Amino acid sequence: SAVISQKPSRDICQRGTSLTIQCQVDSQVTMMFWYRQQPGQSLTLIATANQGSEATYESGFVIDKFPISRPNLTFSTLTVSNMSPEDSSIYLCSVEDPRTGVREQYFGPGTRLTVT
Amino acid sequence: AQTVTQSQPEMSVQEAETVTLSCTYDTSESNYYLFWYKQPPSRQMILVIRQEAYKQQNATENRFSVNFQKAAKSFSLKISDSQLGDTAMYFCAFNTDSNYQLIWGAGTKLIIKP
């Protein structure tokens, strides 16, 4: 299965600033996903990032707040812009590994963001 | 609407016991994929086991097995000989051939006591 790394693993940020989270995969994948997990909650999909096209955002998430880049088949970034304390969450990236033949997703270790 | 229901917010068992986590789902699709993920306190989301809906045989991965009841839309996870390292949040999820987006349950917090 694909091995995924994320940077940073955690950060504490001031409100009004922005943070860019990086996601690196050890193999080429078509589909990459960005999730938010608020404390004690399940995962919520923010957007799907496909290489060579604009990211597809889910209801309630907009590009101005969560801009995403996908420059190649192994890398993506998510920026959390103009942060407020409500953005304090774990942010996870995941990929669908085409080699398995099953539509399963593998996850990075997550980024714990605290906004003060 | 596609949904996943995990009716047990929290469970606690003694080490070495067997525990079953319940999950029901709803979809009108004929071909879909069911998953159990584990999220320990380290927050890493780990795929525990998968089941393709077209397969009748229940999936098994070492101490983890599922009871897949397609007609009842039930997908429970059984953990045998539970270990302290099994302490984690467990999430049930599924997606379909026509929609890659994973639909998640609310999770069950499992505590293994020594």
PDB file of N, CA, C and O in Angstrom, chain A residues 35-92:
ATOM      1  N   TYR A  35      -9.020  15.845   4.328  1.00  0.00           N
ATOM      2  CA  TYR A  35     -10.095  15.730   5.310  1.00  0.00           C
ATOM      3  C   TYR A  35      -9.811  16.637   6.502  1.00  0.00           C
ATOM      4  O   TYR A  35      -8.668  16.932   6.837  1.00  0.00           O
ATOM      5  N   ARG A  36     -10.886  16.990   7.186  1.00  0.00           N
ATOM      6  CA  ARG A  36     -10.781  17.647   8.475  1.00  0.00           C
ATOM      7  C   ARG A  36     -11.457  16.766   9.517  1.00  0.00           C
ATOM      8  O   ARG A  36     -12.532  16.201   9.263  1.00  0.00           O
ATOM      9  N   GLN A  37     -10.825  16.661  10.673  1.00  0.00           N
ATOM     10  CA  GLN A  37     -11.405  15.888  11.776  1.00  0.00           C
ATOM     11  C   GLN A  37     -11.407  16.772  13.012  1.00  0.00           C
ATOM     12  O   GLN A  37     -10.355  17.000  13.635  1.00  0.00           O
ATOM     13  N   GLN A  38     -12.557  17.268  13.365  1.00  0.00           N
ATOM     14  CA  GLN A  38     -12.681  18.103  14.564  1.00  0.00           C
ATOM     15  C   GLN A  38     -12.673  17.214  15.795  1.00  0.00           C
ATOM     16  O   GLN A  38     -12.974  16.019  15.714  1.00  0.00           O
ATOM     17  N   PRO A  39     -12.309  17.778  16.930  1.00  0.00           N
ATOM     18  CA  PRO A  39     -12.131  16.965  18.150  1.00  0.00           C
ATOM     19  C   PRO A  39     -13.331  16.080  18.440  1.00  0.00           C
ATOM     20  O   PRO A  39     -14.469  16.546  18.485  1.00  0.00           O
ATOM     21  N   GLY A  40     -13.056  14.788  18.612  1.00  0.00           N
ATOM     22  CA  GLY A  40     -14.101  13.837  18.955  1.00  0.00           C
ATOM     23  C   GLY A  40     -15.064  13.504  17.835  1.00  0.00           C
ATOM     24  O   GLY A  40     -16.082  12.851  18.072  1.00  0.00           O
ATOM     25  N   GLN A  41     -14.754  13.921  16.621  1.00  0.00           N
ATOM     26  CA  GLN A  41     -15.685  13.729  15.503  1.00  0.00           C
ATOM     27  C   GLN A  41     -15.117  12.761  14.472  1.00  0.00           C
ATOM     28  O   GLN A  41     -13.953  12.371  14.523  1.00  0.00           O
ATOM     29  N   SER A  42     -15.981  12.418  13.537  1.00  0.00           N
ATOM     30  CA  SER A  42     -15.554  11.621  12.401  1.00  0.00           C
ATOM     31  C   SER A  42     -14.901  12.530  11.357  1.00  0.00           C
ATOM     32  O   SER A  42     -14.712  13.724  11.594  1.00  0.00           O
ATOM     33  N   LEU A  43     -14.555  11.968  10.231  1.00  0.00           N
ATOM     34  CA  LEU A  43     -13.859  12.733   9.198  1.00  0.00           C
ATOM     35  C   LEU A  43     -14.846  13.428   8.273  1.00  0.00           C
ATOM     36  O   LEU A  43     -15.890  12.869   7.923  1.00  0.00           O
ATOM     37  N   THR A  44     -14.477  14.625   7.851  1.00  0.00           N
ATOM     38  CA  THR A  44     -15.254  15.381   6.875  1.00  0.00           C
ATOM     39  C   THR A  44     -14.354  15.678   5.683  1.00  0.00           C
ATOM     40  O   THR A  44     -13.271  16.242   5.846  1.00  0.00           O
ATOM     41  N   LEU A  45     -14.815  15.329   4.503  1.00  0.00           N
ATOM     42  CA  LEU A  45     -14.034  15.564   3.299  1.00  0.00           C
ATOM     43  C   LEU A  45     -14.062  17.043   2.948  1.00  0.00           C
ATOM     44  O   LEU A  45     -15.143  17.628   2.835  1.00  0.00           O
ATOM     45  N   ILE A  46     -12.869  17.627   2.778  1.00  0.00           N
ATOM     46  CA  ILE A  46     -12.775  19.031   2.371  1.00  0.00           C
ATOM     47  C   ILE A  46     -12.819  19.106   0.849  1.00  0.00           C
ATOM     48  O   ILE A  46     -13.616  19.847   0.275  1.00  0.00           O
ATOM     49  N   ALA A  47     -11.933  18.339   0.196  1.00  0.00           N
ATOM     50  CA  ALA A  47     -11.835  18.426  -1.260  1.00  0.00           C
ATOM     51  C   ALA A  47     -11.061  17.234  -1.792  1.00  0.00           C
ATOM     52  O   ALA A  47     -10.337  16.553  -1.068  1.00  0.00           O
ATOM     53  N   THR A  48     -11.230  17.018  -3.080  1.00  0.00           N
ATOM     54  CA  THR A  48     -10.482  16.004  -3.820  1.00  0.00           C
ATOM     55  C   THR A  48      -9.531  16.732  -4.754  1.00  0.00           C
ATOM     56  O   THR A  48      -9.948  17.653  -5.480  1.00  0.00           O
ATOM     57  N   ALA A  49      -8.266  16.320  -4.728  1.00  0.00           N
ATOM     58  CA  ALA A  49      -7.240  16.980  -5.536  1.00  0.00           C
ATOM     59  C   ALA A  49      -6.752  16.026  -6.608  1.00  0.00           C
ATOM     60  O   ALA A  49      -6.145  14.998  -6.301  1.00  0.00           O
ATOM     61  N   ASN A  50      -7.020  16.349  -7.845  1.00  0.00           N
ATOM     62  CA  ASN A  50      -6.545  15.552  -8.980  1.00  0.00           C
ATOM     63  C   ASN A  50      -5.482  16.338  -9.717  1.00  0.00           C
ATOM     64  O   ASN A  50      -5.617  17.549  -9.920  1.00  0.00           O
ATOM     65  N   GLN A  51      -4.439  15.648 -10.126  1.00  0.00           N
ATOM     66  CA  GLN A  51      -3.338  16.311 -10.812  1.00  0.00           C
ATOM     67  C   GLN A  51      -3.805  16.849 -12.142  1.00  0.00           C
ATOM     68  O   GLN A  51      -4.489  16.154 -12.900  1.00  0.00           O
ATOM     69  N   GLY A  52      -3.465  18.104 -12.397  1.00  0.00           N
ATOM     70  CA  GLY A  52      -3.783  18.715 -13.679  1.00  0.00           C
ATOM     71  C   GLY A  52      -5.139  19.350 -13.764  1.00  0.00           C
ATOM     72  O   GLY A  52      -5.527  19.844 -14.833  1.00  0.00           O
ATOM     73  N   SER A  53      -5.869  19.371 -12.685  1.00  0.00           N
ATOM     74  CA  SER A  53      -7.183  20.015 -12.707  1.00  0.00           C
ATOM     75  C   SER A  53      -7.443  20.702 -11.378  1.00  0.00           C
ATOM     76  O   SER A  53      -6.736  20.466 -10.396  1.00  0.00           O
ATOM     77  N   GLU A  54      -8.448  21.550 -11.354  1.00  0.00           N
ATOM     78  CA  GLU A  54      -8.823  22.235 -10.124  1.00  0.00           C
ATOM     79  C   GLU A  54      -9.360  21.220  -9.117  1.00  0.00           C
ATOM     80  O   GLU A  54     -10.014  20.246  -9.488  1.00  0.00           O
ATOM     81  N   ALA A  55      -9.101  21.509  -7.858  1.00  0.00           N
ATOM     82  CA  ALA A  55      -9.643  20.644  -6.810  1.00  0.00           C
ATOM     83  C   ALA A  55     -11.162  20.754  -6.765  1.00  0.00           C
ATOM     84  O   ALA A  55     -11.737  21.792  -7.120  1.00  0.00           O
ATOM     85  N   THR A  56     -11.795  19.680  -6.360  1.00  0.00           N
ATOM     86  CA  THR A  56     -13.257  19.652  -6.219  1.00  0.00           C
ATOM     87  C   THR A  56     -13.598  19.763  -4.743  1.00  0.00           C
ATOM     88  O   THR A  56     -13.223  18.877  -3.960  1.00  0.00           O
ATOM     89  N   TYR A  57     -14.310  20.824  -4.376  1.00  0.00           N
ATOM     90  CA  TYR A  57     -14.605  21.103  -2.976  1.00  0.00           C
ATOM     91  C   TYR A  57     -15.988  20.593  -2.590  1.00  0.00           C
ATOM     92  O   TYR A  57     -16.933  20.657  -3.383  1.00  0.00           O
ATOM     93  N   GLU A  58     -16.079  20.127  -1.356  1.00  0.00           N
ATOM     94  CA  GLU A  58     -17.361  19.669  -0.826  1.00  0.00           C
ATOM     95  C   GLU A  58     -18.148  20.869  -0.287  1.00  0.00           C
ATOM     96  O   GLU A  58     -17.589  21.954  -0.049  1.00  0.00           O
ATOM     97  N   SER A  59     -19.420  20.634  -0.110  1.00  0.00           N
ATOM     98  CA  SER A  59     -20.297  21.679   0.401  1.00  0.00           C
ATOM     99  C   SER A  59     -19.784  22.198   1.739  1.00  0.00           C
ATOM    100  O   SER A  59     -19.447  21.412   2.638  1.00  0.00           O
ATOM    101  N   GLY A  60     -19.702  23.515   1.850  1.00  0.00           N
ATOM    102  CA  GLY A  60     -19.246  24.125   3.088  1.00  0.00           C
ATOM    103  C   GLY A  60     -17.774  24.491   3.081  1.00  0.00           C
ATOM    104  O   GLY A  60     -17.293  25.123   4.028  1.00  0.00           O
ATOM    105  N   PHE A  61     -17.062  24.107   2.040  1.00  0.00           N
ATOM    106  CA  PHE A  61     -15.640  24.413   1.929  1.00  0.00           C
ATOM    107  C   PHE A  61     -15.403  25.168   0.630  1.00  0.00           C
ATOM    108  O   PHE A  61     -15.909  24.776  -0.416  1.00  0.00           O
ATOM    109  N   VAL A  62     -14.615  26.256   0.707  1.00  0.00           N
ATOM    110  CA  VAL A  62     -14.391  27.077  -0.471  1.00  0.00           C
ATOM    111  C   VAL A  62     -12.908  27.267  -0.723  1.00  0.00           C
ATOM    112  O   VAL A  62     -12.082  27.210   0.199  1.00  0.00           O
ATOM    113  N   ILE A  63     -12.596  27.514  -1.980  1.00  0.00           N
ATOM    114  CA  ILE A  63     -11.205  27.596  -2.407  1.00  0.00           C
ATOM    115  C   ILE A  63     -10.471  28.752  -1.746  1.00  0.00           C
ATOM    116  O   ILE A  63      -9.288  28.641  -1.458  1.00  0.00           O
ATOM    117  N   ASP A  64     -11.143  29.850  -1.487  1.00  0.00           N
ATOM    118  CA  ASP A  64     -10.474  30.998  -0.877  1.00  0.00           C
ATOM    119  C   ASP A  64      -9.990  30.674   0.531  1.00  0.00           C
ATOM    120  O   ASP A  64      -8.982  31.200   0.983  1.00  0.00           O
ATOM    121  N   LYS A  65     -10.710  29.844   1.218  1.00  0.00           N
ATOM    122  CA  LYS A  65     -10.366  29.465   2.591  1.00  0.00           C
ATOM    123  C   LYS A  65      -9.379  28.293   2.613  1.00  0.00           C
ATOM    124  O   LYS A  65      -8.475  28.253   3.445  1.00  0.00           O
ATOM    125  N   PHE A  66      -9.550  27.345   1.695  1.00  0.00           N
ATOM    126  CA  PHE A  66      -8.729  26.128   1.670  1.00  0.00           C
ATOM    127  C   PHE A  66      -8.127  25.908   0.273  1.00  0.00           C
ATOM    128  O   PHE A  66      -8.445  24.927  -0.394  1.00  0.00           O
ATOM    129  N   PRO A  67      -7.247  26.766  -0.173  1.00  0.00           N
ATOM    130  CA  PRO A  67      -6.643  26.542  -1.492  1.00  0.00           C
ATOM    131  C   PRO A  67      -5.776  25.287  -1.491  1.00  0.00           C
ATOM    132  O   PRO A  67      -5.076  24.997  -0.518  1.00  0.00           O
ATOM    133  N   ILE A  68      -5.850  24.554  -2.589  1.00  0.00           N
ATOM    134  CA  ILE A  68      -5.152  23.281  -2.723  1.00  0.00           C
ATOM    135  C   ILE A  68      -4.301  23.319  -3.978  1.00  0.00           C
ATOM    136  O   ILE A  68      -4.735  23.807  -5.011  1.00  0.00           O
ATOM    137  N   SER A  69      -3.097  22.781  -3.883  1.00  0.00           N
ATOM    138  CA  SER A  69      -2.273  22.595  -5.069  1.00  0.00           C
ATOM    139  C   SER A  69      -2.006  21.110  -5.271  1.00  0.00           C
ATOM    140  O   SER A  69      -1.961  20.336  -4.314  1.00  0.00           O
ATOM    141  N   ARG A  70      -1.842  20.712  -6.510  1.00  0.00           N
ATOM    142  CA  ARG A  70      -1.514  19.323  -6.863  1.00  0.00           C
ATOM    143  C   ARG A  70      -0.588  19.371  -8.072  1.00  0.00           C
ATOM    144  O   ARG A  70      -0.988  19.092  -9.190  1.00  0.00           O
ATOM    145  N   PRO A  71       0.689  19.686  -7.842  1.00  0.00           N
ATOM    146  CA  PRO A  71       1.599  19.894  -8.968  1.00  0.00           C
ATOM    147  C   PRO A  71       2.018  18.624  -9.703  1.00  0.00           C
ATOM    148  O   PRO A  71       2.427  18.688 -10.853  1.00  0.00           O
ATOM    149  N   ASN A  72       1.927  17.469  -9.017  1.00  0.00           N
ATOM    150  CA  ASN A  72       2.316  16.204  -9.670  1.00  0.00           C
ATOM    151  C   ASN A  72       1.563  15.053  -9.015  1.00  0.00           C
ATOM    152  O   ASN A  72       0.692  15.267  -8.161  1.00  0.00           O
ATOM    153  N   LEU A  73       1.897  13.828  -9.404  1.00  0.00           N
ATOM    154  CA  LEU A  73       1.132  12.658  -8.963  1.00  0.00           C
ATOM    155  C   LEU A  73       1.547  12.142  -7.594  1.00  0.00           C
ATOM    156  O   LEU A  73       1.015  11.131  -7.128  1.00  0.00           O
ATOM    157  N   THR A  74       2.515  12.794  -6.942  1.00  0.00           N
ATOM    158  CA  THR A  74       2.965  12.326  -5.637  1.00  0.00           C
ATOM    159  C   THR A  74       2.880  13.384  -4.543  1.00  0.00           C
ATOM    160  O   THR A  74       3.279  13.137  -3.407  1.00  0.00           O
ATOM    161  N   PHE A  75       2.364  14.561  -4.833  1.00  0.00           N
ATOM    162  CA  PHE A  75       2.451  15.658  -3.879  1.00  0.00           C
ATOM    163  C   PHE A  75       1.224  16.560  -3.964  1.00  0.00           C
ATOM    164  O   PHE A  75       0.680  16.808  -5.044  1.00  0.00           O
ATOM    165  N   SER A  76       0.811  17.060  -2.786  1.00  0.00           N
ATOM    166  CA  SER A  76      -0.279  18.024  -2.724  1.00  0.00           C
ATOM    167  C   SER A  76      -0.103  18.894  -1.486  1.00  0.00           C
ATOM    168  O   SER A  76       0.550  18.490  -0.508  1.00  0.00           O
ATOM    169  N   THR A  77      -0.637  20.090  -1.543  1.00  0.00           N
ATOM    170  CA  THR A  77      -0.658  20.962  -0.367  1.00  0.00           C
ATOM    171  C   THR A  77      -2.064  21.473  -0.128  1.00  0.00           C
ATOM    172  O   THR A  77      -2.835  21.673  -1.079  1.00  0.00           O
ATOM    173  N   LEU A  78      -2.374  21.670   1.147  1.00  0.00           N
ATOM    174  CA  LEU A  78      -3.619  22.304   1.579  1.00  0.00           C
ATOM    175  C   LEU A  78      -3.228  23.505   2.419  1.00  0.00           C
ATOM    176  O   LEU A  78      -2.436  23.376   3.357  1.00  0.00           O
ATOM    177  N   THR A  79      -3.772  24.658   2.096  1.00  0.00           N
ATOM    178  CA  THR A  79      -3.537  25.858   2.897  1.00  0.00           C
ATOM    179  C   THR A  79      -4.808  26.187   3.661  1.00  0.00           C
ATOM    180  O   THR A  79      -5.901  26.200   3.077  1.00  0.00           O
ATOM    181  N   VAL A  80      -4.666  26.448   4.941  1.00  0.00           N
ATOM    182  CA  VAL A  80      -5.782  26.931   5.748  1.00  0.00           C
ATOM    183  C   VAL A  80      -5.546  28.435   5.916  1.00  0.00           C
ATOM    184  O   VAL A  80      -4.553  28.838   6.539  1.00  0.00           O
ATOM    185  N   SER A  81      -6.412  29.234   5.321  1.00  0.00           N
ATOM    186  CA  SER A  81      -6.182  30.675   5.236  1.00  0.00           C
ATOM    187  C   SER A  81      -6.963  31.444   6.281  1.00  0.00           C
ATOM    188  O   SER A  81      -8.029  31.012   6.731  1.00  0.00           O
ATOM    189  N   ASN A  82      -6.402  32.594   6.669  1.00  0.00           N
ATOM    190  CA  ASN A  82      -7.088  33.504   7.581  1.00  0.00           C
ATOM    191  C   ASN A  82      -7.726  32.716   8.737  1.00  0.00           C
ATOM    192  O   ASN A  82      -8.937  32.751   8.938  1.00  0.00           O
ATOM    193  N   MET A  83      -6.892  32.021   9.466  1.00  0.00           N
ATOM    194  CA  MET A  83      -7.371  31.057  10.450  1.00  0.00           C
ATOM    195  C   MET A  83      -8.084  31.694  11.637  1.00  0.00           C
ATOM    196  O   MET A  83      -7.747  32.816  12.061  1.00  0.00           O
ATOM    197  N   SER A  84      -9.042  30.962  12.145  1.00  0.00           N
ATOM    198  CA  SER A  84      -9.747  31.325  13.378  1.00  0.00           C
ATOM    199  C   SER A  84      -9.718  30.108  14.303  1.00  0.00           C
ATOM    200  O   SER A  84      -9.394  28.998  13.850  1.00  0.00           O
ATOM    201  N   PRO A  85     -10.032  30.284  15.574  1.00  0.00           N
ATOM    202  CA  PRO A  85     -10.017  29.124  16.492  1.00  0.00           C
ATOM    203  C   PRO A  85     -10.889  27.965  16.022  1.00  0.00           C
ATOM    204  O   PRO A  85     -10.593  26.811  16.346  1.00  0.00           O
ATOM    205  N   GLU A  86     -11.927  28.249  15.248  1.00  0.00           N
ATOM    206  CA  GLU A  86     -12.801  27.186  14.739  1.00  0.00           C
ATOM    207  C   GLU A  86     -12.085  26.271  13.750  1.00  0.00           C
ATOM    208  O   GLU A  86     -12.574  25.177  13.438  1.00  0.00           O
ATOM    209  N   ASP A  87     -10.947  26.693  13.240  1.00  0.00           N
ATOM    210  CA  ASP A  87     -10.169  25.861  12.317  1.00  0.00           C
ATOM    211  C   ASP A  87      -9.281  24.872  13.059  1.00  0.00           C
ATOM    212  O   ASP A  87      -8.615  24.035  12.421  1.00  0.00           O
ATOM    213  N   SER A  88      -9.266  24.922  14.364  1.00  0.00           N
ATOM    214  CA  SER A  88      -8.471  23.972  15.146  1.00  0.00           C
ATOM    215  C   SER A  88      -9.027  22.566  14.922  1.00  0.00           C
ATOM    216  O   SER A  88     -10.170  22.279  15.269  1.00  0.00           O
ATOM    217  N   SER A  89      -8.220  21.713  14.333  1.00  0.00           N
ATOM    218  CA  SER A  89      -8.650  20.368  13.937  1.00  0.00           C
ATOM    219  C   SER A  89      -7.420  19.545  13.591  1.00  0.00           C
ATOM    220  O   SER A  89      -6.309  20.057  13.557  1.00  0.00           O
ATOM    221  N   ILE A  90      -7.678  18.289  13.286  1.00  0.00           N
ATOM    222  CA  ILE A  90      -6.674  17.454  12.634  1.00  0.00           C
ATOM    223  C   ILE A  90      -6.993  17.461  11.147  1.00  0.00           C
ATOM    224  O   ILE A  90      -8.148  17.273  10.754  1.00  0.00           O
ATOM    225  N   TYR A  91      -5.976  17.701  10.342  1.00  0.00           N
ATOM    226  CA  TYR A  91      -6.144  17.678   8.887  1.00  0.00           C
ATOM    227  C   TYR A  91      -5.375  16.470   8.352  1.00  0.00           C
ATOM    228  O   TYR A  91      -4.204  16.266   8.662  1.00  0.00           O
ATOM    229  N   LEU A  92      -6.080  15.654   7.574  1.00  0.00           N
ATOM    230  CA  LEU A  92      -5.488  14.429   7.049  1.00  0.00           C
ATOM    231  C   LEU A  92      -5.563  14.410   5.529  1.00  0.00           C
ATOM    232  O   LEU A  92      -6.573  14.824   4.955  1.00  0.00           O
TER     233      LEU A  92
END
